[in-house]
PDB file of C-alpha atoms in Angstrom:
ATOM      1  CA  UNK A 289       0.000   0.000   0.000  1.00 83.00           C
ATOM      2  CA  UNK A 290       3.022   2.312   0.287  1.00 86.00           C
ATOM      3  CA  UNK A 291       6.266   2.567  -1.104  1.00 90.00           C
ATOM      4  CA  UNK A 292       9.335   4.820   0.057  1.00 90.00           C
ATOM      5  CA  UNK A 293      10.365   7.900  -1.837  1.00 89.00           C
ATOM      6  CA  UNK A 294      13.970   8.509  -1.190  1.00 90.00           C
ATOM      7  CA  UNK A 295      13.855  11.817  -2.192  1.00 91.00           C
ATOM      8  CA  UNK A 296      11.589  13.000   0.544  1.00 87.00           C
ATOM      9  CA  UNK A 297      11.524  10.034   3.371  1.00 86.00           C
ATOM     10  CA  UNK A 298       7.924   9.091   3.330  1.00 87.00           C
ATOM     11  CA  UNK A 299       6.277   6.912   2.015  1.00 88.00           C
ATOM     12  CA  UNK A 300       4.067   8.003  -1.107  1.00 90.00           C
ATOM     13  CA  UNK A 301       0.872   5.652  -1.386  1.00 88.00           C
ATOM     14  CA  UNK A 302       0.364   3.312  -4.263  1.00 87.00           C
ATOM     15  CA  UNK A 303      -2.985   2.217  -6.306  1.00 86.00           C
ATOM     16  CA  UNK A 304      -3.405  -0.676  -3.457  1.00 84.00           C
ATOM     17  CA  UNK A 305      -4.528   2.069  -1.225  1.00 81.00           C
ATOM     18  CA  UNK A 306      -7.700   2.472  -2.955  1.00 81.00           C
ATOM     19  CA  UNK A 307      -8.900  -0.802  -1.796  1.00 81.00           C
ATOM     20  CA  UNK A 308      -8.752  -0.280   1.853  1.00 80.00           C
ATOM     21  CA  UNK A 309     -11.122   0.770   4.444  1.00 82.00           C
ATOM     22  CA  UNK A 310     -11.232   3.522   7.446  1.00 81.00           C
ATOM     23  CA  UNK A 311     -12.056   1.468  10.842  1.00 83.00           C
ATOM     24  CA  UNK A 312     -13.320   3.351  13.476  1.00 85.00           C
ATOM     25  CA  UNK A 313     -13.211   1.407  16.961  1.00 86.00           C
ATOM     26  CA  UNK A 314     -16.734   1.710  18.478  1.00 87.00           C
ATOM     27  CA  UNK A 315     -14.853   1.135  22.369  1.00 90.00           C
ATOM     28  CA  UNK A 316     -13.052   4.141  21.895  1.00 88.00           C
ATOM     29  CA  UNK A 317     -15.418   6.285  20.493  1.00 88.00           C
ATOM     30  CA  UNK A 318     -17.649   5.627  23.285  1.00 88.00           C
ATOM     31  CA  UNK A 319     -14.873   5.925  26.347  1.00 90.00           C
ATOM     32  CA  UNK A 320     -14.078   9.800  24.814  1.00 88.00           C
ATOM     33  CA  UNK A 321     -17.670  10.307  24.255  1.00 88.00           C
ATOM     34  CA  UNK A 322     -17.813   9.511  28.175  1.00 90.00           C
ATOM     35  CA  UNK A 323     -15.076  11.294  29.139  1.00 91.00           C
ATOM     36  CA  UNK A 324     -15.984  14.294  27.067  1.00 90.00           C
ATOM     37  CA  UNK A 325     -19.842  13.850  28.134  1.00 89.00           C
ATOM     38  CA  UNK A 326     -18.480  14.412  31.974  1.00 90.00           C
ATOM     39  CA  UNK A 327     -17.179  17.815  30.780  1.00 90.00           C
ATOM     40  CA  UNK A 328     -20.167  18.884  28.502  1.00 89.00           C
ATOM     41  CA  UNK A 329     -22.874  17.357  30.815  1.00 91.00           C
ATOM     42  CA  UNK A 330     -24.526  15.784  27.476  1.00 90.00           C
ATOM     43  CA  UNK A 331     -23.285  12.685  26.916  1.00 87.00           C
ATOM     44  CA  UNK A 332     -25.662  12.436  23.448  1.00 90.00           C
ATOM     45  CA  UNK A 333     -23.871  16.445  22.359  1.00 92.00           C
ATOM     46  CA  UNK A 334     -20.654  14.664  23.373  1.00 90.00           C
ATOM     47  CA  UNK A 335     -20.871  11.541  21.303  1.00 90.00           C
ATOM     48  CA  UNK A 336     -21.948  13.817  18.039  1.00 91.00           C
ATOM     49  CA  UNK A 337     -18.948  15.789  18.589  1.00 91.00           C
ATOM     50  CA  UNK A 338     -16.412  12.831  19.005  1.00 90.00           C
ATOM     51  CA  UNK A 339     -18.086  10.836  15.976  1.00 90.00           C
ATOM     52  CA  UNK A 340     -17.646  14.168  14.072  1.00 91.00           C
ATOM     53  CA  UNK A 341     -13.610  14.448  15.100  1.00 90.00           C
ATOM     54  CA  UNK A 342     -12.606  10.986  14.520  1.00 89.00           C
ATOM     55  CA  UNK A 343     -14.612  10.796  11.572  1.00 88.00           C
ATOM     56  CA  UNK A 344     -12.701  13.668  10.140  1.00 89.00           C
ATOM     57  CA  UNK A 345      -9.509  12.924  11.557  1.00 88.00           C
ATOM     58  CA  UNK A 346      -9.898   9.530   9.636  1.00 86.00           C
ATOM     59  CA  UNK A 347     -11.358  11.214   6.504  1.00 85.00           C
ATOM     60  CA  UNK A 348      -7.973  13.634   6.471  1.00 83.00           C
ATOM     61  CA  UNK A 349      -5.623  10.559   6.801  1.00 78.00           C
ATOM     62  CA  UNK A 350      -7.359   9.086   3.860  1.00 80.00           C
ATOM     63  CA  UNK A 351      -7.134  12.080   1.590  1.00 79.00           C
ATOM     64  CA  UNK A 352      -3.142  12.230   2.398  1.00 77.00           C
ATOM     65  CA  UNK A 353      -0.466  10.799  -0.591  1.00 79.00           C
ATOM     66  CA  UNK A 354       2.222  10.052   1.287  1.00 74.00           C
ATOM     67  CA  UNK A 355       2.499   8.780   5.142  1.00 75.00           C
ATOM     68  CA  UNK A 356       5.380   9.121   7.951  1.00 71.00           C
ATOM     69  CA  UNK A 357       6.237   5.923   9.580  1.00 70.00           C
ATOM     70  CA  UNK A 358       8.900   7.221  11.620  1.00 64.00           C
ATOM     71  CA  UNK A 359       7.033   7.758  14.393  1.00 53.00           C
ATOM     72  CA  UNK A 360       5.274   4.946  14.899  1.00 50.00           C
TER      73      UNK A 360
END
């Protein structure tokens, strides 16, 4: 799904990409929903706003061309 470009030390993606899939663990959406539902006082306004910020967190990763593996 990714192959290094020596030029600039990431790694550029390749045409396997396009079959993958975004995963979004349902456990951990729901723990920061909590958490962030403690804080707001509305756990339902909390979960909305976590879906929303993973979701597009996720959506931004998939829209990048290259990816950094150093610090993994």
């Amino acid at each position: 799904m990714f192959e290094f470009n020596s030029e600039t030390g990431e790694y550029n993606k390749t045409a396997a990409f396009d079959d993958s899939y975004i995963l979004i663990s349902g456990t951990d959406l729901e723990m920061n929903a909590a958490i962030l539902g403690g804080i707001m006082g509305d756990k339902q306004k909390a979960l909305d706003v976590w879906m929303i910020r993973m979701g597009g967190e996720e959506a931004a990763h998939s829209l990048q061309d290259y990816a950094d593996f150093a610090d993994c």
